[in-house]
Coordinates of C-alpha atoms in Angstrom, one line a residue:
X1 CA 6.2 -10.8 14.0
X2 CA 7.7 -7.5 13.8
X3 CA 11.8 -7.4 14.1
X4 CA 13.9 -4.8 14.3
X5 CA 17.1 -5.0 12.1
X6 CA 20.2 -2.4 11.5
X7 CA 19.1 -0.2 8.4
X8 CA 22.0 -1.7 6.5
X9 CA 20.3 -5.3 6.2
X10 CA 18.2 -4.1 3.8
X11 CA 20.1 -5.0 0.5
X12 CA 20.7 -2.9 -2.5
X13 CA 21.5 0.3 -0.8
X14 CA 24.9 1.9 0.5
X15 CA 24.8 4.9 2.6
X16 CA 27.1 7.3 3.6
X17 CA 27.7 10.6 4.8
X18 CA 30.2 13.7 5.1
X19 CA 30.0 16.7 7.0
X20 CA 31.7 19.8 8.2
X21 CA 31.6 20.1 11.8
X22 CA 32.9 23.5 12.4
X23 CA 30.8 25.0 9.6
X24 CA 27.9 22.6 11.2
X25 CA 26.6 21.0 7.9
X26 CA 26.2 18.1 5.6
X27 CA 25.5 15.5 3.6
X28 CA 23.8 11.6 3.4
X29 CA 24.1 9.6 0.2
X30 CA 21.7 6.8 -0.8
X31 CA 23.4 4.7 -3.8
X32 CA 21.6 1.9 -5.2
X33 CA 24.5 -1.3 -5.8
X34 CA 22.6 -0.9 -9.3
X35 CA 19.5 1.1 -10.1
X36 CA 16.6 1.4 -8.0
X37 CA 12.8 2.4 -8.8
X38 CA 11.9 5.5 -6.3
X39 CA 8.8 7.6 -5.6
X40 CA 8.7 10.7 -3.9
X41 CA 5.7 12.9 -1.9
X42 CA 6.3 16.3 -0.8
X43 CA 4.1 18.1 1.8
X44 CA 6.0 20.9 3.0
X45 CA 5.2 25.2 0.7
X46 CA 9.3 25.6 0.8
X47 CA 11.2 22.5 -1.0
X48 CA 15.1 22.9 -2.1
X49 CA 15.0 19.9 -4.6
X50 CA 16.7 18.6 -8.2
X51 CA 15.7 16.1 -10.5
X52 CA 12.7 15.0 -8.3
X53 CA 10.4 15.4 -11.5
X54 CA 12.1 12.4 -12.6
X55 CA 10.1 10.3 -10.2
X56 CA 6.8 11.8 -11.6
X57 CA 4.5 8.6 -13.0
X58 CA 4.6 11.1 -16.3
X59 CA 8.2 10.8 -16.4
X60 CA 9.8 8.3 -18.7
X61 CA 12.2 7.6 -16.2
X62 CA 11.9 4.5 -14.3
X63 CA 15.2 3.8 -12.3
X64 CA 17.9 6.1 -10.3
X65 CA 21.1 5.7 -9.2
X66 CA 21.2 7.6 -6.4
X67 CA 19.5 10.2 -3.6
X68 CA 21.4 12.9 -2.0
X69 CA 19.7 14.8 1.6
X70 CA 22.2 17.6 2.3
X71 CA 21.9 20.3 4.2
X72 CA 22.7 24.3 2.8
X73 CA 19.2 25.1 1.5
X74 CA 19.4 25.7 -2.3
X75 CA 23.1 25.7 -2.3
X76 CA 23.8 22.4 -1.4
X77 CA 21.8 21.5 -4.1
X78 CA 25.1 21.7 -6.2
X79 CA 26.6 19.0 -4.1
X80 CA 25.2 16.0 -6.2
X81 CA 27.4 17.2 -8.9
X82 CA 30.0 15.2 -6.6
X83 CA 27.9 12.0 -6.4
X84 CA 26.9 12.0 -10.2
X85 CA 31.0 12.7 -10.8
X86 CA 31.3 9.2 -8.6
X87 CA 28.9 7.5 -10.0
X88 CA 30.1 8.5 -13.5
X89 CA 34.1 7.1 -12.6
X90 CA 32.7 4.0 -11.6
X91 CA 30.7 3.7 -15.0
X92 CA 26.9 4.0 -14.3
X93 CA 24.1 5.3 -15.4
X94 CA 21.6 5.7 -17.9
X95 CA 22.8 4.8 -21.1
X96 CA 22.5 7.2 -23.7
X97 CA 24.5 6.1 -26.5
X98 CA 27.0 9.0 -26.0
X99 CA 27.4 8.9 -22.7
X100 CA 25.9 7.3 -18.7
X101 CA 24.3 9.9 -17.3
X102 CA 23.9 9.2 -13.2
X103 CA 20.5 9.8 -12.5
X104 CA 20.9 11.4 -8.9
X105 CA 17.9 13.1 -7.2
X106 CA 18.7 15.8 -4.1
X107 CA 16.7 17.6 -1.5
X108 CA 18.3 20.1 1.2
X109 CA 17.4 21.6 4.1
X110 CA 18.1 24.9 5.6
X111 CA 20.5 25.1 8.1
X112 CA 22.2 28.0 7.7
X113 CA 20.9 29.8 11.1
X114 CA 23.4 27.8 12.7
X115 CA 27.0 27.3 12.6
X116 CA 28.3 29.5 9.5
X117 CA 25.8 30.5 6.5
X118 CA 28.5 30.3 4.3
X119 CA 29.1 26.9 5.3
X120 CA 27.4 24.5 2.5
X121 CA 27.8 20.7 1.5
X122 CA 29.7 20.6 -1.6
X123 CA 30.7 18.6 -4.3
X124 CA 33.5 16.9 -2.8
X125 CA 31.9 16.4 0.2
X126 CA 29.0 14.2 -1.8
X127 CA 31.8 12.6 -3.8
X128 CA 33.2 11.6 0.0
X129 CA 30.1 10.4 0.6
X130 CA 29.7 8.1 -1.7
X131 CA 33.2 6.9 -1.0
X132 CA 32.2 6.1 3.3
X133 CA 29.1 4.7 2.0
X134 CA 28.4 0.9 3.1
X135 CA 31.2 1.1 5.7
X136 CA 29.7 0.2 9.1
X137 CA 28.8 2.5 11.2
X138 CA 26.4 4.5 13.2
X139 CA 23.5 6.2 11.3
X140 CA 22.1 8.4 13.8
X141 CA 23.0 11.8 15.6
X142 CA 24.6 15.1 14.2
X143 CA 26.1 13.0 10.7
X144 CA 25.4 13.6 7.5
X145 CA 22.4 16.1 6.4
X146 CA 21.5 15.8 10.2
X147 CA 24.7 17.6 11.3
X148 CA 22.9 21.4 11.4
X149 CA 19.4 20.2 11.7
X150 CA 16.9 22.1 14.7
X151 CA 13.4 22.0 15.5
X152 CA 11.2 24.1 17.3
X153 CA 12.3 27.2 15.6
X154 CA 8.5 29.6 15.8
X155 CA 9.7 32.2 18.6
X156 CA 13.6 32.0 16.9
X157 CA 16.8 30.5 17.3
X158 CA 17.1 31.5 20.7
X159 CA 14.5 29.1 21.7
X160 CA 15.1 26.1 19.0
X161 CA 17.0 22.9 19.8
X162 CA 19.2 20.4 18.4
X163 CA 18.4 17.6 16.2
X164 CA 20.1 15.1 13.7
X165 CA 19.8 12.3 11.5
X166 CA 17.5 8.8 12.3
X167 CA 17.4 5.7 11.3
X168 CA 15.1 3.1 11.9
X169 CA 14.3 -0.4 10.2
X170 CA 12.1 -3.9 10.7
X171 CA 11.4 -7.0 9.4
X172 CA 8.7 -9.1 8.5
X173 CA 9.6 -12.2 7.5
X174 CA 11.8 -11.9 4.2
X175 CA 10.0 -8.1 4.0
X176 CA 12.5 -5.3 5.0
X177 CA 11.3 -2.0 5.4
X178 CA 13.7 1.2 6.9
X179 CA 13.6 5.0 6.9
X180 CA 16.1 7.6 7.1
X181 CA 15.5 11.0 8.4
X182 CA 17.4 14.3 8.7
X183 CA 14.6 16.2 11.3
X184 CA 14.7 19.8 10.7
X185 CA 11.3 20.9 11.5
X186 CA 9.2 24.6 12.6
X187 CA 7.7 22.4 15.0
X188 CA 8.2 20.2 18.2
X189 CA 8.8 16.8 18.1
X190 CA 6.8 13.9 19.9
X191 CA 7.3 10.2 20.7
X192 CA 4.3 8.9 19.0
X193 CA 3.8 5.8 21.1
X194 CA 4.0 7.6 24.5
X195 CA 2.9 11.3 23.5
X196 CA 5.9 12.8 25.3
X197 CA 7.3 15.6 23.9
X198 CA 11.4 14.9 23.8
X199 CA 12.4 17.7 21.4
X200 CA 10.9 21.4 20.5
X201 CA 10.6 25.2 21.4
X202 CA 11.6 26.2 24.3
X203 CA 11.1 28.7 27.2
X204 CA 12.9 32.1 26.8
X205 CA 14.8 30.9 30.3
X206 CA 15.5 27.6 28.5
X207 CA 14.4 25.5 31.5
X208 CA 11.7 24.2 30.1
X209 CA 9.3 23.3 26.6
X210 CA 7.6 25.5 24.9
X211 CA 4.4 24.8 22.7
X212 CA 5.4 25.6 19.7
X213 CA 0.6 24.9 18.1
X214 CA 0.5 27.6 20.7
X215 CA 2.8 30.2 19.7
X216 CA 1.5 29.5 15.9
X217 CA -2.8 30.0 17.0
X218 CA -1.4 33.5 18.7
X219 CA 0.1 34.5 15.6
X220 CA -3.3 34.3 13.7
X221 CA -4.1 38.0 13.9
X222 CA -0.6 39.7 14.6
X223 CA 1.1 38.2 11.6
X224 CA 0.2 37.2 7.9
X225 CA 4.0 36.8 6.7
X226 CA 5.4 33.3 6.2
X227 CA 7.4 32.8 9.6
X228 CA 10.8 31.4 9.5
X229 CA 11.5 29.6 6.2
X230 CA 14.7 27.7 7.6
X231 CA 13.0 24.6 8.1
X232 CA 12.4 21.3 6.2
X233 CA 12.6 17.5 7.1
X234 CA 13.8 14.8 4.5
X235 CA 14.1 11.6 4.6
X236 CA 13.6 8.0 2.6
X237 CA 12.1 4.6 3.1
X238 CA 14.0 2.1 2.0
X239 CA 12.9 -1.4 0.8
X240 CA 13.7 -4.9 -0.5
X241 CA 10.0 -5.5 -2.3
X242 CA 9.7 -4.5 -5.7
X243 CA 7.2 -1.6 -6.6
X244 CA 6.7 0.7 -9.4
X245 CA 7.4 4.2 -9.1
X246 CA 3.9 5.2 -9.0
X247 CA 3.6 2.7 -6.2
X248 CA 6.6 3.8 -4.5
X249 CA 4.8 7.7 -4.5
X250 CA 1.9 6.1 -2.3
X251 CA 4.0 4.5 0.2
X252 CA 6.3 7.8 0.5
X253 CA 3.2 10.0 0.9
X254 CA 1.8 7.3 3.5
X255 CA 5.2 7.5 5.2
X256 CA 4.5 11.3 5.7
X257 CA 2.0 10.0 8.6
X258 CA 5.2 8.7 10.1
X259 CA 5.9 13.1 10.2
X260 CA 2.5 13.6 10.9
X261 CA 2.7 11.1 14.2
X262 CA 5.3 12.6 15.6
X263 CA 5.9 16.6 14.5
X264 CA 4.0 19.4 15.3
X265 CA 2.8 21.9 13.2
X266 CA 3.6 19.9 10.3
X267 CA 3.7 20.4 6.8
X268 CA 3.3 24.5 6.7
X269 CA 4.7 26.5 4.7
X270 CA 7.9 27.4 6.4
X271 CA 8.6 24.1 5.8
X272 CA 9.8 21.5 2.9
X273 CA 8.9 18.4 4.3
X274 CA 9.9 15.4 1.3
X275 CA 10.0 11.9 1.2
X276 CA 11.3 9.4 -0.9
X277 CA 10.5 6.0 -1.5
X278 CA 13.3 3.6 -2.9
X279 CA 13.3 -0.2 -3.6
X280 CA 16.0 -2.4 -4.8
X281 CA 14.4 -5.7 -4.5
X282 CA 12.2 -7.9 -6.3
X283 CA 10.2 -9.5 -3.1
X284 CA 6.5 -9.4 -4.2
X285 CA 4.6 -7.7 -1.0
X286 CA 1.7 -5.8 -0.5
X287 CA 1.4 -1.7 -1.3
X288 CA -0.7 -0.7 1.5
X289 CA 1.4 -3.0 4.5
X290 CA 4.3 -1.5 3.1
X291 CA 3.0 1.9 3.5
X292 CA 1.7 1.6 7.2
X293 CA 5.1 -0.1 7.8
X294 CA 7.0 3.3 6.3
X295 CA 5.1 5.4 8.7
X296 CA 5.9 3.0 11.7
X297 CA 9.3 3.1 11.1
X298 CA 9.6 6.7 9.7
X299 CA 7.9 7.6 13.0
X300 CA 10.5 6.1 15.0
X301 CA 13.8 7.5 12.9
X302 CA 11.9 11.0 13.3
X303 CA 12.6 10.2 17.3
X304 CA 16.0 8.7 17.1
X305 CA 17.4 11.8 15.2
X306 CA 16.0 13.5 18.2
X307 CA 17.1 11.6 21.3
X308 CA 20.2 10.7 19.4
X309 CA 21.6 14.4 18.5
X310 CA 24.4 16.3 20.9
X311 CA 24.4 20.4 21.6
X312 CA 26.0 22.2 19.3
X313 CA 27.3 25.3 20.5
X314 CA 24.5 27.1 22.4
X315 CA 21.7 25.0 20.9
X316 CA 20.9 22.2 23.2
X317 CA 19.7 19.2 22.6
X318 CA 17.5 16.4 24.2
X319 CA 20.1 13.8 24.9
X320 CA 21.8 17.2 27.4
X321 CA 19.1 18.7 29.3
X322 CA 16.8 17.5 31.6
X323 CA 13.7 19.9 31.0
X324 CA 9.9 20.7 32.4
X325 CA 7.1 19.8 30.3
X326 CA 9.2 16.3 28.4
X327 CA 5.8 14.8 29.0

């Protein structure tokens, strides 16, 4: 009943991605063919984020062009300037009798512990973007907004490890239903069909996991400041049925189970945890099945940027070290 499918099945949508390996950053660009209706939910106290008041259900707006995850905190922000200068040479976007006006929502994380700080995606690396998007080819690993992406980061970057972009998509009949996830969390990260741990804190030796609940619980009494801000995971669903943007909120902030499943802590306020929800179809299918099927698949991309990722540097990551405690 349940198929999985390569996340560029799913019609309507072109992705691609850009990044800057020595600086160790980048970016991912969703562009609808057209327009596309999106939601969003967002869970974690530290967003970086433009435009995502467009997707309120108070907000006149009711189609996008485009969705940028990048990496750079804040300042790569300023990198969808280079999708909405694509998007505006190829003649789209809203029409406002003067002039199209892309309609281009962005979230970043931080990665700026790693590699250079001074190292952000930029304009033209967006605008690149856009131009690689719907070629074939792998979307999973250290690409894109994955490329400077850790987890496990509570004792410091000593102890984190590496982490990347996922992707993970399935069928159901005509339904298609995909996610896309750049995993840059506080916390460790868990397979949520087996429990093992395959990404996290680690040891001060390195040899083996950490618990990264366990560090938080001692820091109850011995510190009240917000920990380490450079965190956040983003990501999307993607999908061919047709919902509203209110509806596609629900099914982004059902998708946030697919974090809950498989990330822990979760949701704190060192992080900026977001979601989007896009669709570009007009298949009539249910909200809630939908939903459960974002988490399921958002569950499994949150793994896949994990197993999938290489070292970078002195930060290792799963796919390199066999380690004590992956259980």
């Amino acid at each position: 009943m349940l198929h999985e499918i390569p996340l560029s099945m799913i019609a309507g949508f072109h992705i691609g991605h850009a990044q800057d390996h020595e600086g160790v950053t980048g970016c991912t660009v969703i562009l609808a063919e057209d327009d596309m209706a999106a939601g969003v939910d967002v869970r974690g106290g530290g967003p970086a984020s433009r435009e995502t008041t467009l997707l309120s259900p108070l907000a006149s707006c009711e189609r996008i062009h485009a969705v940028l995850l990048g990496g750079g905190s804040a300042f790569g922000l300023r990198a969808a300037d280079g999708v909405m200068r694509f998007l505006e040479e190829a003649g789209r976007g809203f029409d406002t009798g003067f002039a199209r006006v892309p309609l281009v929502c962005a979230s970043c994380l931080y990665d700026l512990e790693i590699g250079s700080a001074q190292a952000r995606p930029t304009p033209d690396m967006a605008y690149a973007a856009c131009r690689d998007a719907g070629h074939a080819r792998a979307d999973s690993g250290c690409i894109g907004a994955g490329t400077g992406c850790t987890v496990g980061k509570l004792n410091g970057t000593a102890c984190m490890m590496k982490t990347g972009l996922g992707c993970h998509a399935v069928r159901i009949g005509e339904l298609h239903v995909g996610a896309l996830v750049a995993v840059n969390a506080l916390g460790d990260v868990f397979d949520a069909d087996t429990g093992r741990k395959v990404a996290g804190m680690l040891t001060a030796d390195r040899t083996a996991f950490a618990d990264s609940e366990e560090a938080l619980f001692r820091t109850c009494e011995t510190r009240a400041d917000n920990l380490f801000t450079g965190n956040t995971t983003i990501g999307a669903i993607m999908t061919n049925a047709a919902f509203s943007k209110a509806q596609l909120s629900k099914i982004a902030a059902m998708a946030q189970n697919g974090l809950a499943r498989t990330i822990r802590p979760v949701h704190t306020t060192a992080d900026g945890d977001t979601v989007y929800a896009l669709s570009s179809g007009t298949l009539r299918a249910n909200l809630d099945a939908v939903g459960t099927l974002a988490a399921h698949v958002m569950a499994r991309a949150i793994v896949t940027a994990a197993t999938s990722a290489t070292s970078c540097g002195t930060c290792p990551a799963a796919s390199d070290l066999p380690l004590r405690g992956a259980c």
